[in-house]
Tab-separated table of C-alpha atoms in Angstrom:
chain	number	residue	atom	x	y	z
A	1478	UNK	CA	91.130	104.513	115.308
A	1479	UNK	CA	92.319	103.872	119.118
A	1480	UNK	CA	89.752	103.516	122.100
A	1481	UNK	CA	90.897	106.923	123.056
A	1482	UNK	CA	89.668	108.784	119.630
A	1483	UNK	CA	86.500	107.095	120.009
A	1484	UNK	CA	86.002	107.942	123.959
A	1485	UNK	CA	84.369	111.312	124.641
A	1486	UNK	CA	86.512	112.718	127.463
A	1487	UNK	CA	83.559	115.115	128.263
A	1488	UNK	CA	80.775	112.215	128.265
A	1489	UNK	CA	81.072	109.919	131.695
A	1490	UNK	CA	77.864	107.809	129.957
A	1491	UNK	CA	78.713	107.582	126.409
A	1492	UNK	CA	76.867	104.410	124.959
A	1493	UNK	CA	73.308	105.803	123.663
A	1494	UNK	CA	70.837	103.533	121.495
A	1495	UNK	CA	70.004	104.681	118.290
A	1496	UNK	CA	65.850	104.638	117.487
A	1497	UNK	CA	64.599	105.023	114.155
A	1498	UNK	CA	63.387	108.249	112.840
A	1499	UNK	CA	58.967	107.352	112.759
A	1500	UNK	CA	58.782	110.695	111.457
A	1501	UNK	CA	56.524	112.436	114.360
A	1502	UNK	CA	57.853	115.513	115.573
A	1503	UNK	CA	60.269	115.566	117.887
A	1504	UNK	CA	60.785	118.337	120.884
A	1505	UNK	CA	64.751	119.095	121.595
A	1506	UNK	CA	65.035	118.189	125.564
A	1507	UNK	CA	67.871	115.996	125.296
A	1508	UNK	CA	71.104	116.570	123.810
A	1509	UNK	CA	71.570	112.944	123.344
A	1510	UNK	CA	68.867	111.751	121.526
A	1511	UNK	CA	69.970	110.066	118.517
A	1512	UNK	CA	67.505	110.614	116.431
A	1513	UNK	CA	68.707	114.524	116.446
A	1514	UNK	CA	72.155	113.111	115.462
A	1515	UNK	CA	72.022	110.595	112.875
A	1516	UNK	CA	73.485	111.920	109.607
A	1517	UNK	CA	75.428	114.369	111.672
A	1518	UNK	CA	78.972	114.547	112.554
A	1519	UNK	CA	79.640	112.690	115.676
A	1520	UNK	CA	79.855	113.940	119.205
A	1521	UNK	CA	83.203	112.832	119.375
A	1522	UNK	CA	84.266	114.748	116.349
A	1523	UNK	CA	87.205	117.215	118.181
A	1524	UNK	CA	89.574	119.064	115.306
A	1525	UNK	CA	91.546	121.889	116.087
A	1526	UNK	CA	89.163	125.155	117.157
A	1527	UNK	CA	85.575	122.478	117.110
A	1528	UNK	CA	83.756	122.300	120.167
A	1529	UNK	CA	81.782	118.792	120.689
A	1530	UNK	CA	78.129	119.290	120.055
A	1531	UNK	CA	76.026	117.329	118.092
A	1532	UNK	CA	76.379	117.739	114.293
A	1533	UNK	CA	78.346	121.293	114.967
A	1534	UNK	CA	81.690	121.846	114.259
A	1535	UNK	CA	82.613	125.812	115.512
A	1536	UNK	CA	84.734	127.810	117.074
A	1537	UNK	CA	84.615	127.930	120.937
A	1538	UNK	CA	82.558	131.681	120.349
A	1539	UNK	CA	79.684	131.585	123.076
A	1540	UNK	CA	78.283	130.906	126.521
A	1541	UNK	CA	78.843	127.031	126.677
A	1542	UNK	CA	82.703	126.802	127.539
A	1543	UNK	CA	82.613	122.827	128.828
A	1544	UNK	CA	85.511	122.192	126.876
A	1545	UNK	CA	87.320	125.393	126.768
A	1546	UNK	CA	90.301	124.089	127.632
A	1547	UNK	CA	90.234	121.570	124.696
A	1548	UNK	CA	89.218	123.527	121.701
A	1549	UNK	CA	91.989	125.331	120.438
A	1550	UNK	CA	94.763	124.152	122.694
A	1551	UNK	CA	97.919	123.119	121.055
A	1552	UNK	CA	98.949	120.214	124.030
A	1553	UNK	CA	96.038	118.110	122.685
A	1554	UNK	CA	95.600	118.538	119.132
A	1555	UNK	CA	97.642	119.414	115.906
A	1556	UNK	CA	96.567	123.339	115.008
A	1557	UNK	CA	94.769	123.715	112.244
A	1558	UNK	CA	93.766	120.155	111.383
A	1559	UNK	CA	90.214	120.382	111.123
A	1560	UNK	CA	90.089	116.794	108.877
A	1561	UNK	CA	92.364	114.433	108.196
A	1562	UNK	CA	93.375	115.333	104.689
A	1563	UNK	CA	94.945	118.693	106.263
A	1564	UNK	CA	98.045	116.164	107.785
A	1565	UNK	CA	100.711	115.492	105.519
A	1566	UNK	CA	102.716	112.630	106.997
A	1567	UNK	CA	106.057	111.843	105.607
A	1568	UNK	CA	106.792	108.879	103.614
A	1569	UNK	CA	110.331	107.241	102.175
A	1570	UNK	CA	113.217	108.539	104.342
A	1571	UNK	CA	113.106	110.962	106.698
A	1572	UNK	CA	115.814	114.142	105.920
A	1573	UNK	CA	116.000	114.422	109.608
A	1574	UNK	CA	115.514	113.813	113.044
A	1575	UNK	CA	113.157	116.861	113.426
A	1576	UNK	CA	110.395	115.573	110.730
A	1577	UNK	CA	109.384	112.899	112.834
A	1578	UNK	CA	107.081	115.680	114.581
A	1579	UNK	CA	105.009	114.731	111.394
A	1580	UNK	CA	104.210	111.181	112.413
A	1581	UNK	CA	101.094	110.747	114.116
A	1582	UNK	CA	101.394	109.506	117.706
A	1583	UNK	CA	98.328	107.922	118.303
A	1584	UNK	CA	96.420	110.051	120.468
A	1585	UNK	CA	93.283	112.014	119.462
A	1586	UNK	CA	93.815	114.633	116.213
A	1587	UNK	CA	97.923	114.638	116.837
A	1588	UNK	CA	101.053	114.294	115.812
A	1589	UNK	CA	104.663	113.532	117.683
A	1590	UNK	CA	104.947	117.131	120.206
A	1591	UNK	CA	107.978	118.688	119.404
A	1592	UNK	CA	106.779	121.931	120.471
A	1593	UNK	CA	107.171	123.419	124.192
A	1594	UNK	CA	104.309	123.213	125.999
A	1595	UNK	CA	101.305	126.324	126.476
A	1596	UNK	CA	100.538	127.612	130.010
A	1597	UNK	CA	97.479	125.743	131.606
A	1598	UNK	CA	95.528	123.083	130.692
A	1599	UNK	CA	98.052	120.171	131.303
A	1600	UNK	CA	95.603	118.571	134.160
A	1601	UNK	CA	92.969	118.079	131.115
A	1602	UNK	CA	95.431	115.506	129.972
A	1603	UNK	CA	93.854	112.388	131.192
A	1604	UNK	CA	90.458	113.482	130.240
A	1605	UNK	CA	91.717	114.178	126.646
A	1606	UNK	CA	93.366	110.646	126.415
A	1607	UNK	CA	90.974	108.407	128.503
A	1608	UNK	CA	92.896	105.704	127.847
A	1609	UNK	CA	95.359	104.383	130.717
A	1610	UNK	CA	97.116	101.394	128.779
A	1611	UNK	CA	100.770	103.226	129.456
A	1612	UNK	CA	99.501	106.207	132.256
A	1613	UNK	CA	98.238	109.293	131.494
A	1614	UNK	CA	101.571	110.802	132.321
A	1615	UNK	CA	103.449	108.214	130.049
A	1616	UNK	CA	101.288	109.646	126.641
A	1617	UNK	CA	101.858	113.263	127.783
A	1618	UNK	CA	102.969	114.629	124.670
A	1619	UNK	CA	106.078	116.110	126.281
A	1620	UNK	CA	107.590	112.337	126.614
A	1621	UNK	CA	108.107	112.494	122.781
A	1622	UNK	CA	110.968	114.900	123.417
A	1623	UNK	CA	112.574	111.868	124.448
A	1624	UNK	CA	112.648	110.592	120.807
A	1625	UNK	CA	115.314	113.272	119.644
A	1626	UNK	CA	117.610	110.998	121.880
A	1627	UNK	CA	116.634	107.887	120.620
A	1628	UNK	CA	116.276	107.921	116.634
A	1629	UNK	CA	119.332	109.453	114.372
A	1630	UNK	CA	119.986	110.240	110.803
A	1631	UNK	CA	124.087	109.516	110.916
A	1632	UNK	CA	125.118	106.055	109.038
A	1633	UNK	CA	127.851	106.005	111.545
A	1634	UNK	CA	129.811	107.553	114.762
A	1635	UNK	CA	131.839	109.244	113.040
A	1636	UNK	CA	129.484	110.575	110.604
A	1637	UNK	CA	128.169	112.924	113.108
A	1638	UNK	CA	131.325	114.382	114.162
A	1639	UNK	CA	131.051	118.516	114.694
A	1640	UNK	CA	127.366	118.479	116.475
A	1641	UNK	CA	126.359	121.263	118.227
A	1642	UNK	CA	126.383	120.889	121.476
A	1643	UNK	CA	122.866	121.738	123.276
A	1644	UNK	CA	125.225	123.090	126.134
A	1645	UNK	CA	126.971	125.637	124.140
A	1646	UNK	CA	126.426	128.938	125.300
A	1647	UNK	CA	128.271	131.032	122.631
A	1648	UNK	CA	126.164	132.943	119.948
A	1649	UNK	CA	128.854	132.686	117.186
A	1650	UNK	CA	128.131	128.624	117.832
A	1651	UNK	CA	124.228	129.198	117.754
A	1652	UNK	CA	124.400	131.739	114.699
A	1653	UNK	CA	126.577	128.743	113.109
A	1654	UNK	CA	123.479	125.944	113.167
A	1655	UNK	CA	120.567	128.730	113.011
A	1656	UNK	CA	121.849	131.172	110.143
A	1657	UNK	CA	120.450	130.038	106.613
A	1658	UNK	CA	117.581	128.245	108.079
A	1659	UNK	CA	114.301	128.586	106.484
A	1660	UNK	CA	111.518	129.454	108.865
A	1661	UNK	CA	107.711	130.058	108.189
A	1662	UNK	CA	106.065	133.460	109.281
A	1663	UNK	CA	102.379	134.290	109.149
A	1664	UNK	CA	103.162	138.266	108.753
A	1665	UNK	CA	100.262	138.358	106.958
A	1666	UNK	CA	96.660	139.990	106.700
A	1667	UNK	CA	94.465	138.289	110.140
A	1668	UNK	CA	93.168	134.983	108.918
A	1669	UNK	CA	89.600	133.568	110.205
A	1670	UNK	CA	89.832	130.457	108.656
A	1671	UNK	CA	92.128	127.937	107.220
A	1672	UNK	CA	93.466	129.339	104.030
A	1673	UNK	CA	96.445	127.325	103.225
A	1674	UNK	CA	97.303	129.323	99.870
A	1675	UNK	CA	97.619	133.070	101.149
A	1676	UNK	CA	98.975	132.203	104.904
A	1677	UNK	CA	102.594	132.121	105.135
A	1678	UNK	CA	105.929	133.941	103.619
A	1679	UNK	CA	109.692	132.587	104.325
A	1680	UNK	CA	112.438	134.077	106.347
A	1681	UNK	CA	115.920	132.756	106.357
A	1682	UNK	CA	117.496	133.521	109.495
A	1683	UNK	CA	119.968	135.242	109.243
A	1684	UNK	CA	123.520	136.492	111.774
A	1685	UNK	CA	123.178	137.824	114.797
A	1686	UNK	CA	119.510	139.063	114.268
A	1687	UNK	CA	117.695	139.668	116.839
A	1688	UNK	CA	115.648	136.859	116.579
A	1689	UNK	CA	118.304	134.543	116.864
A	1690	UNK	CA	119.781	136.250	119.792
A	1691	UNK	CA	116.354	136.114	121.405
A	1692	UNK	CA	116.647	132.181	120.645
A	1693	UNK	CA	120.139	132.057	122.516
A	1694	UNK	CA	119.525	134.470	125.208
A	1695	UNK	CA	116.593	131.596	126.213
A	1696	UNK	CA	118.431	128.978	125.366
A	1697	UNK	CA	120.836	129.967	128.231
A	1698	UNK	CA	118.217	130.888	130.601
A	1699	UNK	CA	116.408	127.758	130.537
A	1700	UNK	CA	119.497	125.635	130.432
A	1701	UNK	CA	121.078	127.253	133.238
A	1702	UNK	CA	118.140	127.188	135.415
A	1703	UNK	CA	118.238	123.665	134.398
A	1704	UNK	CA	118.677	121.640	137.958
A	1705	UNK	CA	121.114	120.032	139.189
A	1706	UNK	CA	124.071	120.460	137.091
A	1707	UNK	CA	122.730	123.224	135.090
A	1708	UNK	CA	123.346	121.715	131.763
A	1709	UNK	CA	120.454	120.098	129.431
A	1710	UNK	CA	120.762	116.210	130.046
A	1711	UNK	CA	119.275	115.637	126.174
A	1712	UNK	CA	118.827	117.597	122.692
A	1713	UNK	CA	114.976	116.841	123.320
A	1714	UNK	CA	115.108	119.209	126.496
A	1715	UNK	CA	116.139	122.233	124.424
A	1716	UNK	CA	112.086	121.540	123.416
A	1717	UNK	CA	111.236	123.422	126.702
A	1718	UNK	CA	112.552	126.490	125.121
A	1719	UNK	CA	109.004	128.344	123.725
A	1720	UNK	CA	111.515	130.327	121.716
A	1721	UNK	CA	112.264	127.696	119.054
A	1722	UNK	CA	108.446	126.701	118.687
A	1723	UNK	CA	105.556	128.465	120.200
A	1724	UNK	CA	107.335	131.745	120.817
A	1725	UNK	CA	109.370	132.120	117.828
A	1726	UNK	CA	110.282	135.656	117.350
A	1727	UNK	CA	109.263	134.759	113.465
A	1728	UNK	CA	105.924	134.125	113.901
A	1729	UNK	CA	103.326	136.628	114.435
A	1730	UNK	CA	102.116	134.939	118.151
A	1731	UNK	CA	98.026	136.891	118.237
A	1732	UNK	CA	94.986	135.139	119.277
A	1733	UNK	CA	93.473	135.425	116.157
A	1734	UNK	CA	96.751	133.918	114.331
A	1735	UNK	CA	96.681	131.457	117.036
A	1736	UNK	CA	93.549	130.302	116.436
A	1737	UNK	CA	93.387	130.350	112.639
A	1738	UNK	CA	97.164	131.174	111.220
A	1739	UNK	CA	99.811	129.092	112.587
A	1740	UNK	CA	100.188	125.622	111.135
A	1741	UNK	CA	102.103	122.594	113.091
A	1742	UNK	CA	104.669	123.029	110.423
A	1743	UNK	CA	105.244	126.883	111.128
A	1744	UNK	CA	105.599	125.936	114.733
A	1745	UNK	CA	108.250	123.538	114.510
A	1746	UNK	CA	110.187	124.650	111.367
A	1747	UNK	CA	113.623	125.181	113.679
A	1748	UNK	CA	113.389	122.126	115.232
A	1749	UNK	CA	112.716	119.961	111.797
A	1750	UNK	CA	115.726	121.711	110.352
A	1751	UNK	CA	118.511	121.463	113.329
A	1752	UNK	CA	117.596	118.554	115.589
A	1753	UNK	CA	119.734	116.172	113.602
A	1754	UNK	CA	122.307	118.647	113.615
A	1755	UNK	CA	122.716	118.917	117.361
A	1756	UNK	CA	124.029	116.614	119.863
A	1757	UNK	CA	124.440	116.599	124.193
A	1758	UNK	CA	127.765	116.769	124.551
A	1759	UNK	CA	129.715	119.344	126.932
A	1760	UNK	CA	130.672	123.171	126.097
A	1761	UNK	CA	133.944	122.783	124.356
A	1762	UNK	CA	136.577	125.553	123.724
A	1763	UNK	CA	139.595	126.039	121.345
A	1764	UNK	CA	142.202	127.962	122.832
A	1765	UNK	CA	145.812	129.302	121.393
A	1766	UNK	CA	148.148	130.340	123.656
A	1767	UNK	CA	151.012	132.510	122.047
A	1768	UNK	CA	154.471	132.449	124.341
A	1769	UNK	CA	157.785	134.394	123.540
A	1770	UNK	CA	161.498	133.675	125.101
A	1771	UNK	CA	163.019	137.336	125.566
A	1772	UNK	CA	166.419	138.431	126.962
A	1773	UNK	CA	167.844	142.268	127.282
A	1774	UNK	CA	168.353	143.956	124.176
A	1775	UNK	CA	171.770	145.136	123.657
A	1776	UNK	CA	172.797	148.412	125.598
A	1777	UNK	CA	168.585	148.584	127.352
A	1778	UNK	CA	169.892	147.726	131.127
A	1779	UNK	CA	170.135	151.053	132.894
A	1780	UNK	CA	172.636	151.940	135.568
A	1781	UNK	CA	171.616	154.993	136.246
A	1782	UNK	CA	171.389	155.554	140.397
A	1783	UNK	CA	167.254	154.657	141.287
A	1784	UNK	CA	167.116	152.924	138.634
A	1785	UNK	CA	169.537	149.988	138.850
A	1786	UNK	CA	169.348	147.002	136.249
A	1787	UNK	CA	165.840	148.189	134.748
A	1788	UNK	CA	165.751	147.144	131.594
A	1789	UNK	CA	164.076	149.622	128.794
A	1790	UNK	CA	163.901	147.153	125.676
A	1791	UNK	CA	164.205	143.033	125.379
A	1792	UNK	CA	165.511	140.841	122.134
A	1793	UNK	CA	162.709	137.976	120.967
A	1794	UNK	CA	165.360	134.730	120.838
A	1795	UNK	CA	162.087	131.871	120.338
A	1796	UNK	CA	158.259	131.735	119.952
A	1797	UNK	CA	155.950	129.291	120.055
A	1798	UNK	CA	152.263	128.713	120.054
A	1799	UNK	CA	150.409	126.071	121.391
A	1800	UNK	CA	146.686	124.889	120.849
A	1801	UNK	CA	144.266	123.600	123.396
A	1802	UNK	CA	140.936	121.563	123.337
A	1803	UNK	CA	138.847	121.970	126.374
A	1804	UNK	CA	135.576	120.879	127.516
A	1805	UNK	CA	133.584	121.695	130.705
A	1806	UNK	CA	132.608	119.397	133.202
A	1807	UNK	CA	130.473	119.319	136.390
A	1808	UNK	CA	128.320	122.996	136.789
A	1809	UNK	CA	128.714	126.426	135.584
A	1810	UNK	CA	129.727	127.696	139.107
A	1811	UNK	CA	132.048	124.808	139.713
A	1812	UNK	CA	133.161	124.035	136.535
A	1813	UNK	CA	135.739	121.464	136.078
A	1814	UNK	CA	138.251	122.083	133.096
A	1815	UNK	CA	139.243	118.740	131.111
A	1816	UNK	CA	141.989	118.717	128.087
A	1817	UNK	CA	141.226	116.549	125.165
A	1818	UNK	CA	144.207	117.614	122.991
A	1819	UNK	CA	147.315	119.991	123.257
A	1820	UNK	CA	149.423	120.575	120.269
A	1821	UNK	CA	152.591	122.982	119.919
A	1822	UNK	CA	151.770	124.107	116.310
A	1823	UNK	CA	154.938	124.480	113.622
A	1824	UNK	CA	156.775	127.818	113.387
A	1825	UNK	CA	155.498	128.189	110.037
């Protein structure tokens, strides 16, 4: 355990004295009183949908809402981990970047965030933690995006030649990385509790669907409106997009599948199978360029009056073709063109 998973961030006073059970009868006025609580499960007890009351573990379903912002809110806890046989961490070697969102990250009931955050609730974050060894901000679980940048799966450099850009705009790109992969959806009969056996079916993504135009459409959006240069700075950042996590157009977003249908593992299923395949980089384009030497064909000049030397048909005397690798610099409204390779390409 860590001094945060044992610190109740609701309880300003939380060091009570036990007092052995005499056996008189005892009349509920305090909360607190230990001898209501021993043999219980602990006040600090906080899995996914529990609310923090002695010896109760249930959903957040009545008039006491003091920690409504904590029960069932994926910033601060894993969904669906109610104990902590529900995880299952990796071991040996990882197949990719993306599975390290199964490592826990040592704050309270969670592993590493590779999710974008939900709306509201991110001022809780310090009295989730309440522990301020790094900063509050520091543990914020959207930091861990930051790990994408810094761990890899290639042996080498040149092992991880033909990334994806995260700055590649183009669909056909996109459709390249997403088609074939496997995603979890939770189409299924509403759920009220965790049934891990009847919860989820598979879906391979497949080209140009809708769903994976939805992904690109954001993917633009929020890179775009990505100051100052408009361009993602790391693949982490592309974690912002609610698209590829907690808005997948594969999952079956409801508050009752919220609550009691959608696994960490459904959530990040696109990142855990692409991360490793993407890289920053800049938007890069292949262009060909097809050019023809012509002269007059015999007897096409006209000399007709009013229509002096026009010429009606022209002779092909040399082609060529030539091939181009570009890459975009600076921003998208003052882009700055740069070459990496030109090649005239053979005749044949």
């Amino acid at each position: 355990y860590t001094k945060a998973e044992l610190t109740d961030p609701l309880d300003e006073n939380p060091i009570l004295l036990p007092r052995p059970n005499t056996g008189e009868s005892i009349t509920v006025t305090n909360a607190n009183d230990l001898r209501l609580t021993i043999g219980k499960l602990n006040k600090r007890y906080a899995p996914w949908g529990s609310r923090r009351f002695p010896g109760t573990v249930s959903p957040l379903n009545d008039s006491d809402n003091s920690d409504a912002g904590f029960a069932s809110n994926l910033l601060y806890k894993d969904p669906l981990i109610r104990q902590a046989d529900d995880w299952e961490f990796p071991t040996n070697k990882f197949a990719g970047v993306g599975h390290i969102g199964r490592v826990h990250r040592g704050t309270p009931w969670q592993t590493v965030f590779l999710k974008a955050p939900p709306t509201g609730g991110a001022d809780q974050w310090a009295k989730w933690v309440k522990d301020d060894r790094f900063g509050y901000f520091d543990s914020h679980p959207t930091n861990d995006w930051k790990l994408v940048d810094t761990f890899t799966t290639a042996f080498s450099d040149s092992s991880s030649a033909g990334l994806l850009s995260v700055n590649q705009p183009e669909i056909a790109s996109w459709s390249a990385l997403l088609s074939g992969v496997v995603v979890l959806t939770n189409n299924l009969p509403a759920v009220t509790d965790f049934t891990p056996s009847a919860r989820f079916g598979a879906y391979t993504i497949e080209p140009s669907s809708a769903g994976l135009r939805s992904i690109v459409t954001n993917l633009n959006s929020f890179r775009i409106k990505n100051p100052p240069s408009g361009m993602f700075t790391g693949v982490g950042e592309i974690l912002r997009v609610p698209q590829l996590t907690i808005a997948s157009p594969f999952l079956n977003i409801t508050p009752d599948q919220q609550n009691n249908g959608i696994s960490d593992a459904a959530y990040e299923a696109i990142p855990r199978q692409t991360l490793s395949l993407l890289t920053l980089g800049k938007p890069r384009y292949m262009i060909y360029a097809y050019g023809q030497a012509l002269k007059p064909a015999e007897r096409s000049v006209v000399f007709n009056p009013g229509y002096e030397n026009m010429v009606t048909n022209y002779q092909v005397t040399g082609e060529y073709v030539t091939r181009s690798l570009i890459r975009l610099e600076g921003s998208l409204t003052n882009p700055v063109v740069v070459v990496e390779k030109f090649d005239v390409l053979p005749t044949e």
